[in-house]
Amino acid sequence: DDIQVKNMKTVTGNVINVNGICFSMEKAENKKEVKPEKPNGYYNYYEEQQGYHYFVVSGEAANESGQAVDAEHILVRGKNDENVCEGKLLFANEQESDLIKTLEEGATRQFYLVILVKEGEPDPSGIEIYYKEGFRKQEENGSYDELSIWKLN
């Protein structure tokens, strides 16, 4: 399933800048479920799915884009030579008690790139991050302006 993009860049190393959001990777690991660091009260999380695991790239995201960012407007996929896996971008809230989809302008928070991988298949060797200029909402069947491919070592 090809996704139309106007510009593409590939980045290696532990830091990637995506349209003014600086992601600094601290770890990449497999998890059975994904929860906030300090869960408290009601919180969002990803529960275990039979036959799958989560490949999670996490670290710190600093939003210097000049605007709040809605992760729903960003398409994330994990990719290796054979497979493409669906993914999500999430941020911790200020108390690190919940996983949320918004990163306020000027904020620095923990981020989680969460990729669902079928057991027995290799983990992604790269993360694809698709977005529109200004992180605008993606129209149905429209193209994206940018694709950043984050190669993981």
Tab-separated table of C-alpha atoms in Angstrom:
chain	number	residue	atom	x	y	z
A	1	ASP	CA	0.000	0.000	0.000
A	2	ASP	CA	1.877	3.000	-1.312
A	3	ILE	CA	1.412	6.316	0.400
A	4	GLN	CA	2.032	9.446	-1.676
A	5	VAL	CA	4.594	11.874	-0.239
A	6	LYS	CA	6.177	15.039	-1.630
A	7	ASN	CA	9.471	14.921	0.300
A	8	MET	CA	11.363	12.131	1.981
A	9	LYS	CA	14.388	12.064	4.261
A	10	THR	CA	16.219	9.269	6.018
A	11	VAL	CA	17.874	9.841	9.384
A	12	THR	CA	20.188	7.553	11.347
A	13	GLY	CA	21.291	7.929	14.947
A	14	ASN	CA	19.453	8.592	18.185
A	15	VAL	CA	17.946	11.992	17.325
A	16	ILE	CA	15.477	12.979	14.613
A	17	ASN	CA	13.874	16.362	14.013
A	18	VAL	CA	10.397	16.081	12.554
A	19	ASN	CA	9.075	19.492	11.540
A	20	GLY	CA	10.294	21.170	14.746
A	21	ILE	CA	9.749	18.263	17.127
A	22	CYS	CA	13.051	16.856	18.305
A	23	PHE	CA	12.809	13.169	19.230
A	24	SER	CA	15.750	11.789	21.253
A	25	MET	CA	15.648	8.012	21.519
A	26	GLU	CA	16.557	6.509	24.889
A	27	LYS	CA	15.567	2.914	24.235
A	28	ALA	CA	14.004	0.494	21.794
A	29	GLU	CA	12.519	-2.621	23.385
A	30	ASN	CA	9.888	-5.331	23.091
A	31	LYS	CA	6.951	-5.190	25.471
A	32	LYS	CA	3.848	-7.271	26.003
A	33	GLU	CA	1.878	-4.172	27.047
A	34	VAL	CA	2.475	-0.435	26.994
A	35	LYS	CA	1.674	1.686	30.059
A	36	PRO	CA	2.652	5.130	31.335
A	37	GLU	CA	5.696	5.349	33.667
A	38	LYS	CA	3.654	6.277	36.747
A	39	PRO	CA	0.087	5.072	36.138
A	40	ASN	CA	-2.475	6.718	38.395
A	41	GLY	CA	-6.275	6.560	38.401
A	42	TYR	CA	-7.707	6.092	34.921
A	43	TYR	CA	-5.083	5.942	32.178
A	44	ASN	CA	-4.674	4.862	28.583
A	45	TYR	CA	-2.582	1.796	27.840
A	46	TYR	CA	-2.117	-0.925	25.239
A	47	GLU	CA	-2.890	-4.384	26.547
A	48	GLU	CA	-1.296	-7.654	25.531
A	49	GLN	CA	-2.483	-9.041	22.183
A	50	GLN	CA	-2.229	-12.760	21.604
A	51	GLY	CA	0.379	-13.646	18.978
A	52	TYR	CA	1.904	-10.146	18.947
A	53	HIS	CA	4.302	-7.941	20.888
A	54	TYR	CA	4.884	-4.209	20.923
A	55	PHE	CA	8.146	-2.807	19.631
A	56	VAL	CA	8.485	0.469	21.522
A	57	VAL	CA	10.923	3.276	20.789
A	58	SER	CA	10.854	5.776	23.638
A	59	GLY	CA	12.694	8.848	24.810
A	60	GLU	CA	12.196	12.585	25.010
A	61	ALA	CA	10.304	14.788	22.547
A	62	ALA	CA	10.768	18.569	22.604
A	63	ASN	CA	8.165	20.541	20.670
A	64	GLU	CA	9.835	23.571	19.117
A	65	SER	CA	7.483	23.666	16.129
A	66	GLY	CA	5.610	26.754	17.328
A	67	GLN	CA	2.294	24.901	17.713
A	68	ALA	CA	0.590	22.113	19.606
A	69	VAL	CA	0.810	18.767	17.825
A	70	ASP	CA	-1.930	16.145	17.563
A	71	ALA	CA	-0.377	12.699	17.103
A	72	GLU	CA	-3.582	11.575	15.362
A	73	HIS	CA	-2.427	13.664	12.378
A	74	ILE	CA	0.851	11.733	12.110
A	75	LEU	CA	1.030	8.304	10.499
A	76	VAL	CA	3.602	5.976	12.040
A	77	ARG	CA	4.705	2.624	10.633
A	78	GLY	CA	7.461	0.192	11.522
A	79	LYS	CA	9.360	-1.240	8.581
A	80	ASN	CA	11.969	-3.892	7.882
A	81	ASP	CA	12.952	-5.583	4.635
A	82	GLU	CA	9.792	-7.667	4.287
A	83	ASN	CA	7.099	-6.168	6.487
A	84	VAL	CA	5.303	-2.965	7.310
A	85	CYS	CA	3.622	-2.817	10.743
A	86	GLU	CA	1.065	-0.299	11.920
A	87	GLY	CA	2.137	2.037	14.683
A	88	LYS	CA	1.152	4.935	16.907
A	89	LEU	CA	2.838	7.977	18.386
A	90	LEU	CA	1.977	8.737	22.009
A	91	PHE	CA	3.232	11.208	24.587
A	92	ALA	CA	3.268	11.052	28.379
A	93	ASN	CA	1.288	13.708	30.184
A	94	GLU	CA	3.126	16.066	32.530
A	95	GLN	CA	2.797	13.716	35.531
A	96	GLU	CA	3.750	10.691	33.366
A	97	SER	CA	0.531	9.075	34.612
A	98	ASP	CA	-1.205	8.765	31.220
A	99	LEU	CA	-0.473	8.276	27.521
A	100	ILE	CA	-1.908	11.108	25.439
A	101	LYS	CA	-1.969	12.214	21.792
A	102	THR	CA	-1.079	15.896	22.184
A	103	LEU	CA	2.253	17.616	22.694
A	104	GLU	CA	1.791	21.270	23.643
A	105	GLU	CA	3.870	23.963	21.973
A	106	GLY	CA	7.151	24.419	23.875
A	107	ALA	CA	6.648	21.244	25.955
A	108	THR	CA	9.186	18.459	26.454
A	109	ARG	CA	7.692	15.060	27.294
A	110	GLN	CA	8.390	11.344	27.063
A	111	PHE	CA	7.337	9.918	23.698
A	112	TYR	CA	6.443	6.373	22.694
A	113	LEU	CA	6.495	5.089	19.116
A	114	VAL	CA	4.471	1.903	19.509
A	115	ILE	CA	4.610	-0.693	16.723
A	116	LEU	CA	2.549	-3.901	16.809
A	117	VAL	CA	4.698	-6.820	15.582
A	118	LYS	CA	3.516	-10.371	14.907
A	119	GLU	CA	5.426	-12.975	16.949
A	120	GLY	CA	8.137	-14.653	14.893
A	121	GLU	CA	8.537	-11.670	12.575
A	122	PRO	CA	11.611	-9.445	12.827
A	123	ASP	CA	11.345	-6.157	14.695
A	124	PRO	CA	11.346	-3.000	12.585
A	125	SER	CA	14.730	-1.691	11.452
A	126	GLY	CA	13.201	1.701	10.790
A	127	ILE	CA	10.254	3.875	11.744
A	128	GLU	CA	8.330	5.752	9.052
A	129	ILE	CA	6.797	9.064	10.168
A	130	TYR	CA	4.355	10.646	7.690
A	131	TYR	CA	2.932	14.125	8.228
A	132	LYS	CA	1.409	17.153	6.535
A	133	GLU	CA	2.889	20.644	6.635
A	134	GLY	CA	2.060	22.184	10.035
A	135	PHE	CA	0.847	18.745	11.223
A	136	ARG	CA	-2.526	19.389	9.610
A	137	LYS	CA	-5.113	16.628	9.519
A	138	GLN	CA	-4.738	14.145	6.692
A	139	GLU	CA	-7.606	14.238	4.176
A	140	GLU	CA	-9.097	10.928	3.067
A	141	ASN	CA	-6.902	9.384	0.355
A	142	GLY	CA	-4.769	12.524	0.289
A	143	SER	CA	-1.002	12.552	0.180
A	144	TYR	CA	1.387	13.547	2.936
A	145	ASP	CA	3.876	16.386	2.559
A	146	GLU	CA	6.744	14.699	4.362
A	147	LEU	CA	8.074	11.260	5.199
A	148	SER	CA	10.891	10.929	7.714
A	149	ILE	CA	12.440	7.480	7.957
A	150	TRP	CA	14.244	6.908	11.246
A	151	LYS	CA	16.761	4.097	10.756
A	152	LEU	CA	17.371	2.209	13.997
A	153	ASN	CA	20.840	0.792	14.560
